[in-house]
CSV table of C-alpha atoms (C1' of nucleotides) in Angstrom, one decimal:
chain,number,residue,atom,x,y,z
A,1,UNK,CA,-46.4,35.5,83.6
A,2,UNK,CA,-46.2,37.1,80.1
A,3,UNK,CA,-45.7,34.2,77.5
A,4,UNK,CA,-42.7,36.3,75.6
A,5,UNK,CA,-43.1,39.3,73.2
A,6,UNK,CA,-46.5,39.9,71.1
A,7,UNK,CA,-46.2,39.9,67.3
A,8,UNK,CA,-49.5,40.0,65.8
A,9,UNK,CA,-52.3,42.4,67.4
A,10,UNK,CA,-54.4,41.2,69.9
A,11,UNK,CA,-57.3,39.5,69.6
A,12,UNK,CA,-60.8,38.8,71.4
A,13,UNK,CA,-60.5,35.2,70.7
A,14,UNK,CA,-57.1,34.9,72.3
A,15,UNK,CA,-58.2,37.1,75.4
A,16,UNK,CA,-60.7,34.9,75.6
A,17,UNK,CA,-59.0,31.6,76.1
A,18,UNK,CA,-56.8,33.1,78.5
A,19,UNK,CA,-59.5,34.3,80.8
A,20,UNK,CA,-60.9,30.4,80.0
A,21,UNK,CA,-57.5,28.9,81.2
A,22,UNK,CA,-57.3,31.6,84.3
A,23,UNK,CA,-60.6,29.9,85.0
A,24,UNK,CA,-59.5,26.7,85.0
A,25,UNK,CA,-56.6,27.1,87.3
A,26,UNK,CA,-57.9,29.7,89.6
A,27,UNK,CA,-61.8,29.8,89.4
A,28,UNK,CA,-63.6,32.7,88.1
A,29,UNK,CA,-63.7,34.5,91.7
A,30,UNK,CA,-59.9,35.4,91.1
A,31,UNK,CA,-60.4,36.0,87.7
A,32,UNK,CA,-58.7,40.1,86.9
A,33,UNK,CA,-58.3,41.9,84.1
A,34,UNK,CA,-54.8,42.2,85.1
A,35,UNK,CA,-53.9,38.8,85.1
A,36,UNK,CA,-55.4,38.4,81.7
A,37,UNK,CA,-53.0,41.0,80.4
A,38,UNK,CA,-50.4,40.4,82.0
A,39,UNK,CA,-50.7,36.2,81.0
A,40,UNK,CA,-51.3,37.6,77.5
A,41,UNK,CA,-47.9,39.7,78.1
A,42,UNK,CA,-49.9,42.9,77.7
A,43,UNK,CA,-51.4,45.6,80.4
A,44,UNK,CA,-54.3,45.3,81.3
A,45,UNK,CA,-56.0,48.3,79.6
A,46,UNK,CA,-55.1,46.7,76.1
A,47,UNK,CA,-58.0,44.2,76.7
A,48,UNK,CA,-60.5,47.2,76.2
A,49,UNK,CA,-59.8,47.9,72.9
A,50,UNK,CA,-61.2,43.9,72.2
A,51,UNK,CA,-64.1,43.8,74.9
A,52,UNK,CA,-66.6,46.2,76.8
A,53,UNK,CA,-65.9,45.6,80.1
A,54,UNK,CA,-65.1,42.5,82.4
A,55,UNK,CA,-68.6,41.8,83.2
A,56,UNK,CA,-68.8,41.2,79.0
A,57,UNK,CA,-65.3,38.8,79.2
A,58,UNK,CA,-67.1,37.1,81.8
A,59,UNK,CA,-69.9,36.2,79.8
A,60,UNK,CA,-67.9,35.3,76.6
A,61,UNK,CA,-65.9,32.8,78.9
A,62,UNK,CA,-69.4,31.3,80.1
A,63,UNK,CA,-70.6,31.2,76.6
A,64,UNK,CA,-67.8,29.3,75.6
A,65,UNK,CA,-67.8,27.1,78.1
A,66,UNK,CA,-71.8,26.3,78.2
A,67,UNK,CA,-71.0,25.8,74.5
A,68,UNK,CA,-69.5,22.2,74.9
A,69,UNK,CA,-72.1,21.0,76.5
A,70,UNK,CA,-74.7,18.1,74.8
A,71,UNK,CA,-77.9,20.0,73.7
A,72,UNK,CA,-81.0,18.4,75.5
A,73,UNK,CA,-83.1,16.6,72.8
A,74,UNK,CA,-85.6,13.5,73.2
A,75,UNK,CA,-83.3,10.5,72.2
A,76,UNK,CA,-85.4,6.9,71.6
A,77,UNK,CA,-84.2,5.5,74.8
A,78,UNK,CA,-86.5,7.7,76.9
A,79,UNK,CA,-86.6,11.6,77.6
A,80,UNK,CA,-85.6,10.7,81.2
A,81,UNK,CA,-82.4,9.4,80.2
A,82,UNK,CA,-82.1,12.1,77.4
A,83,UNK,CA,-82.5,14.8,80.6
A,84,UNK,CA,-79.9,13.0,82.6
A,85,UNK,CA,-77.0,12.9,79.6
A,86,UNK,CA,-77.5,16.5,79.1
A,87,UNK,CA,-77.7,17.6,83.0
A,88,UNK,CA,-74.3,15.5,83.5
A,89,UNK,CA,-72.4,16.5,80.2
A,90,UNK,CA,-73.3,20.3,82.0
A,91,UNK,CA,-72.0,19.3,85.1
A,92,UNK,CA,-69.0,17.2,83.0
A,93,UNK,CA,-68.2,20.3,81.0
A,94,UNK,CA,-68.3,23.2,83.4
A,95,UNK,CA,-67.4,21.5,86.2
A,96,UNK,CA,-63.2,22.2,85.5
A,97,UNK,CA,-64.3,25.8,85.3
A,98,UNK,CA,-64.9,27.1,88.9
A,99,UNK,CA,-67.1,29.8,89.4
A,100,UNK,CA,-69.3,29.3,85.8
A,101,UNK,CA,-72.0,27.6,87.5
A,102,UNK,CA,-72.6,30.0,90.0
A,103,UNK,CA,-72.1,32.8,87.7
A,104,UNK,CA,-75.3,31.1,84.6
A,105,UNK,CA,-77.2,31.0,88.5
A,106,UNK,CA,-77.6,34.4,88.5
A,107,UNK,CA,-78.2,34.9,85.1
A,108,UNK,CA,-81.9,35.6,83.3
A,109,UNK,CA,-81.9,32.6,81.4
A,110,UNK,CA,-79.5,30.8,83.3
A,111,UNK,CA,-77.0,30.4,81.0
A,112,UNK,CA,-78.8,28.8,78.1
A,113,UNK,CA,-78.8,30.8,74.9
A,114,UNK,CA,-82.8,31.6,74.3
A,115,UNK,CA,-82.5,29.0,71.8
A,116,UNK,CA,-81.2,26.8,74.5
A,117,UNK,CA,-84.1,27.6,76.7
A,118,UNK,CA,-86.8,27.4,73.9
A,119,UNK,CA,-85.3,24.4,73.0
A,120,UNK,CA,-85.5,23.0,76.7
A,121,UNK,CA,-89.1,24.2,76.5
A,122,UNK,CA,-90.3,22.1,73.7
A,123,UNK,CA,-88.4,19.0,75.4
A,124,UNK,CA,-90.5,19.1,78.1
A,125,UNK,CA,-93.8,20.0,76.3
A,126,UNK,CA,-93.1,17.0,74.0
A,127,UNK,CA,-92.7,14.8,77.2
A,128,UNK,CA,-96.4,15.9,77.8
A,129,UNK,CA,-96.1,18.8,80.6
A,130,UNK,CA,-98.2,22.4,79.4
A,131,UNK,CA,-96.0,25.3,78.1
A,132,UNK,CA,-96.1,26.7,81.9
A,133,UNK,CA,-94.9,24.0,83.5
A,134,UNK,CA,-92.4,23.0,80.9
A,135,UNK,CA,-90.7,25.9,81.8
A,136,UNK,CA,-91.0,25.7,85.3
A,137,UNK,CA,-89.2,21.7,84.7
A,138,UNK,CA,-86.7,23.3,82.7
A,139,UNK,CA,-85.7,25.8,84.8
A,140,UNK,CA,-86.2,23.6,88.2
A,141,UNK,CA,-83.4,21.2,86.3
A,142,UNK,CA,-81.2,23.5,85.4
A,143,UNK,CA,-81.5,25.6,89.1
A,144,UNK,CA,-80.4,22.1,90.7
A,145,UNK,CA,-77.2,21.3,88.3
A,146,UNK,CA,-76.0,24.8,88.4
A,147,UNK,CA,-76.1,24.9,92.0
A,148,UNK,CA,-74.7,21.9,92.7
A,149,UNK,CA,-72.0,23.6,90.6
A,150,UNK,CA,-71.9,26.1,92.9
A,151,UNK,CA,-71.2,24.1,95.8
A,152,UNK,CA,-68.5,22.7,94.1
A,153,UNK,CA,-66.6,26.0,93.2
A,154,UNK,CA,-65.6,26.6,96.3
A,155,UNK,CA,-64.4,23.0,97.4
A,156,UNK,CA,-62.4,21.6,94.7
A,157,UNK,CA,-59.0,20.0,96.5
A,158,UNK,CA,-61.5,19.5,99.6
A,159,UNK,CA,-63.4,17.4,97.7
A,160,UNK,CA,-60.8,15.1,99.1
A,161,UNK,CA,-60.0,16.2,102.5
A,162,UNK,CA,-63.8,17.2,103.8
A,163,UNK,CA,-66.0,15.6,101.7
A,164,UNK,CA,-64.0,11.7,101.7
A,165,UNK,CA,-64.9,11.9,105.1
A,166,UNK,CA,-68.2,9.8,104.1
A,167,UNK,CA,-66.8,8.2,101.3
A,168,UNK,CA,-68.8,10.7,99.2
A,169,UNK,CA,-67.3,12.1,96.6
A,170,UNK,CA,-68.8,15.4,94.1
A,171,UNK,CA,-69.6,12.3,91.6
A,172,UNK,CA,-72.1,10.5,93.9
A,173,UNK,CA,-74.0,13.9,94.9
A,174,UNK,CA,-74.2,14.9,91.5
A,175,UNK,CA,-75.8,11.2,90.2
A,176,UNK,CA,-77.9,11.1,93.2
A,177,UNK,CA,-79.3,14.7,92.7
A,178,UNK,CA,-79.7,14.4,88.5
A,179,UNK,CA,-81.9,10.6,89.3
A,180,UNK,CA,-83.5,12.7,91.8
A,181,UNK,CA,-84.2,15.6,89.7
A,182,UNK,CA,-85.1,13.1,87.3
A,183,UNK,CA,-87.6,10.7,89.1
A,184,UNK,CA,-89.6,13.9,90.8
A,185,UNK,CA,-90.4,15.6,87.2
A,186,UNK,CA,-91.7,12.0,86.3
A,187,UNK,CA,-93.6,11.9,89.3
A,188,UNK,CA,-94.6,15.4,88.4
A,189,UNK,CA,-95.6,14.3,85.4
A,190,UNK,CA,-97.9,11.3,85.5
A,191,UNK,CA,-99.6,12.7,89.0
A,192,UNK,CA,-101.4,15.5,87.9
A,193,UNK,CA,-103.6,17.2,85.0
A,194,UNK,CA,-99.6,17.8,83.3
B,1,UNK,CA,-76.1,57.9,106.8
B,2,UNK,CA,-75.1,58.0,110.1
B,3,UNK,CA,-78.0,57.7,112.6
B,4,UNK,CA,-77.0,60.1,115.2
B,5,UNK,CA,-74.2,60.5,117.3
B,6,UNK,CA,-73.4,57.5,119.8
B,7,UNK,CA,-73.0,57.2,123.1
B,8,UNK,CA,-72.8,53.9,124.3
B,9,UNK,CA,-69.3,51.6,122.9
B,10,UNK,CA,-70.6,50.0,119.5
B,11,UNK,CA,-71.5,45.9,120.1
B,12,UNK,CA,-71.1,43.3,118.1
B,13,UNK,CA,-75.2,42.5,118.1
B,14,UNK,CA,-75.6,46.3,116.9
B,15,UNK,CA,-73.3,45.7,114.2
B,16,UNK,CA,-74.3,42.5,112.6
B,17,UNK,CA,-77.8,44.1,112.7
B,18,UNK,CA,-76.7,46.7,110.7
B,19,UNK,CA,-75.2,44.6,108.8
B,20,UNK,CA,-78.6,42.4,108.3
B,21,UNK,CA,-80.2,45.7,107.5
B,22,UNK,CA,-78.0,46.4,104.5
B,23,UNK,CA,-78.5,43.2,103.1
B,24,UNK,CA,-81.9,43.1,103.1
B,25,UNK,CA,-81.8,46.4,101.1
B,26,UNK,CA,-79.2,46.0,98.8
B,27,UNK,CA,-77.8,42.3,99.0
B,28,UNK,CA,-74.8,40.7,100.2
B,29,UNK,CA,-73.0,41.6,97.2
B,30,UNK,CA,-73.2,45.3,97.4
B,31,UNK,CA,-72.2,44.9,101.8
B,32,UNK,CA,-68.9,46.9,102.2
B,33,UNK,CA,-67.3,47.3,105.9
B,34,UNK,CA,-67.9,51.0,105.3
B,35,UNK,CA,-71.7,51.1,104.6
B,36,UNK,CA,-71.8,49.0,107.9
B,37,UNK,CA,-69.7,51.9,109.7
B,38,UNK,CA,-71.9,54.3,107.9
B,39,UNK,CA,-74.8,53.4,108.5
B,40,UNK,CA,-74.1,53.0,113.1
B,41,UNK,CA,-71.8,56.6,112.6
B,42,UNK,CA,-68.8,54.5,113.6
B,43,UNK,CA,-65.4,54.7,110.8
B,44,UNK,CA,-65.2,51.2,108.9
B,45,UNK,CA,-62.2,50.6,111.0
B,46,UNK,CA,-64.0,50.5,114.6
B,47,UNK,CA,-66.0,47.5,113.5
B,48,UNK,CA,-62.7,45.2,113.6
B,49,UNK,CA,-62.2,45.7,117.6
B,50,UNK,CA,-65.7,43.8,117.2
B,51,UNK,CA,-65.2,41.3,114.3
B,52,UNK,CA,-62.1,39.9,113.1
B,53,UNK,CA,-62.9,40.5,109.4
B,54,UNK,CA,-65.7,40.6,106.6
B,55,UNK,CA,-65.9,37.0,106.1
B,56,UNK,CA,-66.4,36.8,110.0
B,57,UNK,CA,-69.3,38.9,109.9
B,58,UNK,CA,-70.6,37.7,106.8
B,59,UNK,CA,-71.3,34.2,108.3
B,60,UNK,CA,-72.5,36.0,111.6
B,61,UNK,CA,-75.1,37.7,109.2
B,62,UNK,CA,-75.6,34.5,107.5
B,63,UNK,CA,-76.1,32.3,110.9
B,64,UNK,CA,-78.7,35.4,112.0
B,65,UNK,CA,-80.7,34.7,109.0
B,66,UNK,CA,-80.4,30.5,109.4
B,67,UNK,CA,-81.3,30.9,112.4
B,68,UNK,CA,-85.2,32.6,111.6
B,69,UNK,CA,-85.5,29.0,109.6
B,70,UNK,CA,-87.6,26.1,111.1
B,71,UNK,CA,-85.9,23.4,111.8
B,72,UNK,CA,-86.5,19.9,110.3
B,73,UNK,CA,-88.5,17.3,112.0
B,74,UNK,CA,-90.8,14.1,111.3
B,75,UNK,CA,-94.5,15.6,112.2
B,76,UNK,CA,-97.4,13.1,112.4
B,77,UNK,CA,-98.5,14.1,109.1
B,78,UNK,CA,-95.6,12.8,106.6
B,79,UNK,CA,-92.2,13.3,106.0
B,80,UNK,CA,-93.2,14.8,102.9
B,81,UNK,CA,-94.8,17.4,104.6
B,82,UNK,CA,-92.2,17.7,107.2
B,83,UNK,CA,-89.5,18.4,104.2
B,84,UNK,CA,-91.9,20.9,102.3
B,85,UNK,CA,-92.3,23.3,105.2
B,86,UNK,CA,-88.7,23.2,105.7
B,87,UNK,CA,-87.5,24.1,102.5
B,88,UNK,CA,-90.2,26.5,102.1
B,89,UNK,CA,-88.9,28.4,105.4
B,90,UNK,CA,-86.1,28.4,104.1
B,91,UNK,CA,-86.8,30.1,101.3
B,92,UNK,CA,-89.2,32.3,103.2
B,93,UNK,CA,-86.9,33.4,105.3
B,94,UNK,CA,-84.2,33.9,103.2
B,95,UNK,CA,-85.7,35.3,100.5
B,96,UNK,CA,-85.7,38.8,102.1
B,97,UNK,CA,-81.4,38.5,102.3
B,98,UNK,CA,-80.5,38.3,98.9
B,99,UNK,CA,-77.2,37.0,98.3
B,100,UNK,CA,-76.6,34.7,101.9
B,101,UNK,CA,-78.5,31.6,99.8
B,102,UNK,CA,-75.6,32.2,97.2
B,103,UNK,CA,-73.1,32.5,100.4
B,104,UNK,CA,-74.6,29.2,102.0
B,105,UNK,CA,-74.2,26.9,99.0
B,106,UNK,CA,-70.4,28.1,99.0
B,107,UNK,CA,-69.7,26.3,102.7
B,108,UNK,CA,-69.2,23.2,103.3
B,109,UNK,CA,-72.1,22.5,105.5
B,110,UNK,CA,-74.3,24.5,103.1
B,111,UNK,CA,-75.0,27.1,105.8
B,112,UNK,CA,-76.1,24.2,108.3
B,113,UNK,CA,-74.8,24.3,111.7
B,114,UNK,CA,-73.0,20.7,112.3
B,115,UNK,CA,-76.5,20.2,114.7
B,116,UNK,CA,-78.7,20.9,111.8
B,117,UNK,CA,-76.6,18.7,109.1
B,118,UNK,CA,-76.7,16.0,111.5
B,119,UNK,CA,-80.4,16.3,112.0
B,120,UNK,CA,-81.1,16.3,108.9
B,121,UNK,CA,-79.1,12.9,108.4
B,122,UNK,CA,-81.5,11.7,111.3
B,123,UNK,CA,-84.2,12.8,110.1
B,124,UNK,CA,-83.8,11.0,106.5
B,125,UNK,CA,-82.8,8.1,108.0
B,126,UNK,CA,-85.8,7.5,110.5
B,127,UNK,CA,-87.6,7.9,106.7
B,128,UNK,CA,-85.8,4.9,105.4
B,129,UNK,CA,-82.5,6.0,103.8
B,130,UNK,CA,-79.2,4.4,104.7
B,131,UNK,CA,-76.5,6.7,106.4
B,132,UNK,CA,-74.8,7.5,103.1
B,133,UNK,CA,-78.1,8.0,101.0
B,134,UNK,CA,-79.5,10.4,103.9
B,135,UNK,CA,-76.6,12.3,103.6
B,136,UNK,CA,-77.2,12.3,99.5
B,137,UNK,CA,-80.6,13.1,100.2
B,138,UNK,CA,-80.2,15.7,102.9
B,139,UNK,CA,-77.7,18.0,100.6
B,140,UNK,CA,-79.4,17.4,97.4
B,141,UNK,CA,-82.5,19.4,98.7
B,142,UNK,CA,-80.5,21.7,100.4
B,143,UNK,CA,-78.7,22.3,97.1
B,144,UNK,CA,-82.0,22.9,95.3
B,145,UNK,CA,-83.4,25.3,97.7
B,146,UNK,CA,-80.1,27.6,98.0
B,147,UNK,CA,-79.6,27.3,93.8
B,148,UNK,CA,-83.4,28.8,93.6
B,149,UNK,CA,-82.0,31.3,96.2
B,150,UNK,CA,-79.1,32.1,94.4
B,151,UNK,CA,-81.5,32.3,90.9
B,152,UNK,CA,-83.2,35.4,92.7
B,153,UNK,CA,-80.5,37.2,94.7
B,154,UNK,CA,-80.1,38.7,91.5
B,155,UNK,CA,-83.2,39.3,89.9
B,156,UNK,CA,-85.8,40.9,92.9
B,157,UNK,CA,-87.3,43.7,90.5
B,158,UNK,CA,-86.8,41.9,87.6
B,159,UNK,CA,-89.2,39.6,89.4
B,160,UNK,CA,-92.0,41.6,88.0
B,161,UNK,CA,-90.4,42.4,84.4
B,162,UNK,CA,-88.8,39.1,83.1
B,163,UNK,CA,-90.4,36.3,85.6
B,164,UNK,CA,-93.7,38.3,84.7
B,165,UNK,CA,-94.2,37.3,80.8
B,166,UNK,CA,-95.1,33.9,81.0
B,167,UNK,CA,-97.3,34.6,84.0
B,168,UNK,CA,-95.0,32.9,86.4
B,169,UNK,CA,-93.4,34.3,89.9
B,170,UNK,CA,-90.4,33.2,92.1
B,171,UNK,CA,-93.2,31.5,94.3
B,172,UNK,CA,-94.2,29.4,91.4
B,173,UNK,CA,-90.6,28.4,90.8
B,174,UNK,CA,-90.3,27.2,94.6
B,175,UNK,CA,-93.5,25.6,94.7
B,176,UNK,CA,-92.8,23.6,91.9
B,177,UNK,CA,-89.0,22.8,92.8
B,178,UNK,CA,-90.3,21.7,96.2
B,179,UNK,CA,-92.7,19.5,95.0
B,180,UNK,CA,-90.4,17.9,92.2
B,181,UNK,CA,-87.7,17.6,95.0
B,182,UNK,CA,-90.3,16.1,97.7
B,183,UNK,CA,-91.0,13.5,95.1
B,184,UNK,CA,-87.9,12.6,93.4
B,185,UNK,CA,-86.7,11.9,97.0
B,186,UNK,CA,-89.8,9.8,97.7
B,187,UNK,CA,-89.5,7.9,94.1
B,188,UNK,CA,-86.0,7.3,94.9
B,189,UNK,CA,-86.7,6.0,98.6
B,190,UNK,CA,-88.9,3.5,97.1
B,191,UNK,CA,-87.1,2.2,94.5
B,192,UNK,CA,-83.8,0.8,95.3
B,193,UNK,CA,-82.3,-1.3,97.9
B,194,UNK,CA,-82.5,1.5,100.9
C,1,DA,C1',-60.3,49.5,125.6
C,2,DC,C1',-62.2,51.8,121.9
C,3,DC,C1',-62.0,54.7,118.0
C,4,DT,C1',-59.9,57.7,114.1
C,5,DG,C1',-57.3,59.0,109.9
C,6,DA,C1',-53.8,58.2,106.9
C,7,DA,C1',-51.9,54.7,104.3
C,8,DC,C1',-51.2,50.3,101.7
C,9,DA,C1',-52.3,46.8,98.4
C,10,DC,C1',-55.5,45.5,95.7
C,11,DC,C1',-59.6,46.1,92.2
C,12,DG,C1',-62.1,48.0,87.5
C,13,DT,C1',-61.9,51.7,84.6
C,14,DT,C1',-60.8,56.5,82.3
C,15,DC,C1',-57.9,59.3,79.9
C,16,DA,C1',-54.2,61.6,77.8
C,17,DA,C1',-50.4,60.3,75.4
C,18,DG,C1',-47.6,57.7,72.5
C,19,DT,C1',-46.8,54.6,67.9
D,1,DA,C1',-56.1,51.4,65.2
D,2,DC,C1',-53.7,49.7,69.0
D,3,DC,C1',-51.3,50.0,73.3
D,4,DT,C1',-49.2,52.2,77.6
D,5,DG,C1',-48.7,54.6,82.2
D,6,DA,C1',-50.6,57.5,85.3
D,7,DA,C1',-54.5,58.4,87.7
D,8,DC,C1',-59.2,57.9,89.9
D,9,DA,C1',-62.7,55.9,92.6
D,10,DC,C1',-63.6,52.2,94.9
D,11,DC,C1',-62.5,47.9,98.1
D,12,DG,C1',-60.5,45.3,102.8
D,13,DT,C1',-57.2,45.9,106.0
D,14,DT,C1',-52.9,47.6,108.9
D,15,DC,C1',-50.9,50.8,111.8
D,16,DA,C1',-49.6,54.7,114.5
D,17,DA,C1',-51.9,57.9,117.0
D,18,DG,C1',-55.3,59.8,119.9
D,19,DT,C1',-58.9,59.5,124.1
DNA sequence: ACCTGAACACCGTTCAAGT
DNA sequence: ACCTGAACACCGTTCAAGT
């Protein structure tokens, strides 16, 4: 596994895309600090001299990734179809990296920088909804994309085998949940006092 | 931690009881085959002439806890309605087990037996759907409902610190998910060609 | 048949030691 | 400063041994 003798030091930014390409290949379940190393040609304990502990590589990886994503902001063809871009360049993006989803789930702000979130705040006040229940849109869209992410980390390959069955493939859940997440904060929207 | 010393041969109902108790305590995450021996006064080791392994028991736990759930029907009073209370019993029920929403949305029938997946296809077709957009419809919800279980397997305590500032509890977040998912369904059922 | 204790193959992480 | 190797405290699980 090691990719030949180290020259130069180490550094964070290279431990971190080998964690992200680990990820890729092998989700973040199976992610070790020994497998970093050792891809990095390195033992495993040389990664602490760059980062905390794994539980902080973890969340530099999920940075990184979440930062490719398409910020949510009110375009001129409608916020509904600004909402759905963003939800499915999330889904686009971290979709090749098992495990991500599932781990922004379980995070405070899932995911989003507090900038992101702030940001996803105003969005949905702009739309019209109060500054409570922009949050709770916010964070109702972003619980739905994230765990359909989720779902996914675990199939992958079966996507093919198990899921074909119906014809159905991650693509069609995913467009069917983001109009659906979509259509019921319209509805949301227009039925009552905001 | 053990509870006495035992007479009777250990059963597998005694230990996925256990095993049910730990989890409401401490979560899924933090369930070890040796807490569960612990905690009956039994080595880690005599739960495998019960169980094959964890993951075994795990979805024992998991089916357990499904099983508290009320199941989904058409009542005289809406489909919408019908949909609400489940989802909400879900998440009632749940709730307490933090960490088996998180386990569910990693299966491939989301936790559902094959009976309940089916009815649930059933179900959302008597509403109006076509086979493939019950399906859609069916795992879409169930995706929502495990993500906001997943969102909280983690928090609990925080509950009261973070969730607190702006004045807004898990239960708001459900409420609100459950309604935007009742009527993004609804939107969609209307709208299109099935 | 049922259970135990030692042991193995993994983890993340600490620490003394090297350069 | 940067890295290593042995070691520790955990896992799940296997296996030989006991009753």
């Amino acid at each position: 596994m090691p990719t030949g003798t180290r020259e130069a030091p180490l550094t964070r930014h290279e431990i971190i895309e080998a964690a992200m390409a680990l990820t890729q290949e092998h989700g973040l379940d199976r992610l070790t600090m020994r497998s970093v190393g050792a891809k990095l040609g390195v033992s495993a304990m040389a990664l602490y001299h760059h980062v905390d502990d794994k539980e902080q590589l973890i969340s530099l990886v999920a940075e990184a990734v979440f930062n490719g994503t398409e910020p949510l902001y009110l375009g001129d063809d409608g916020w509904e179809n600004g909402l759905r871009r963003t939800l499915l360049s999330i889904w686009e993006q971290m979709a090749s990296y098992p495990g991500v989803g599932a781990y922004f789930i379980g995070q405070p702000l899932m995911g989003s920088t507090p900038q992101g979130m702030s940001r996803g705040l105003e969005f949905f006040q702009q739309v019209g909804f109060s500054r409570r229940r922009a949050r709770l849109a916010w964070v109702f869209a972003l619980t739905y994309i994230h765990g359909r992410l989720s779902v996914e980390a675990r199939l992958r390959e079966a996507d093919d085998l198990f899921m074909r069955v119906q014809g159905l493939r991650s693509r069609d859940y995913v467009e069917f949940g983001v109009d659906a997440v979509v259509a019921g904060l319209r509805t949301l929207l227009m039925e009552s006092g905001n």
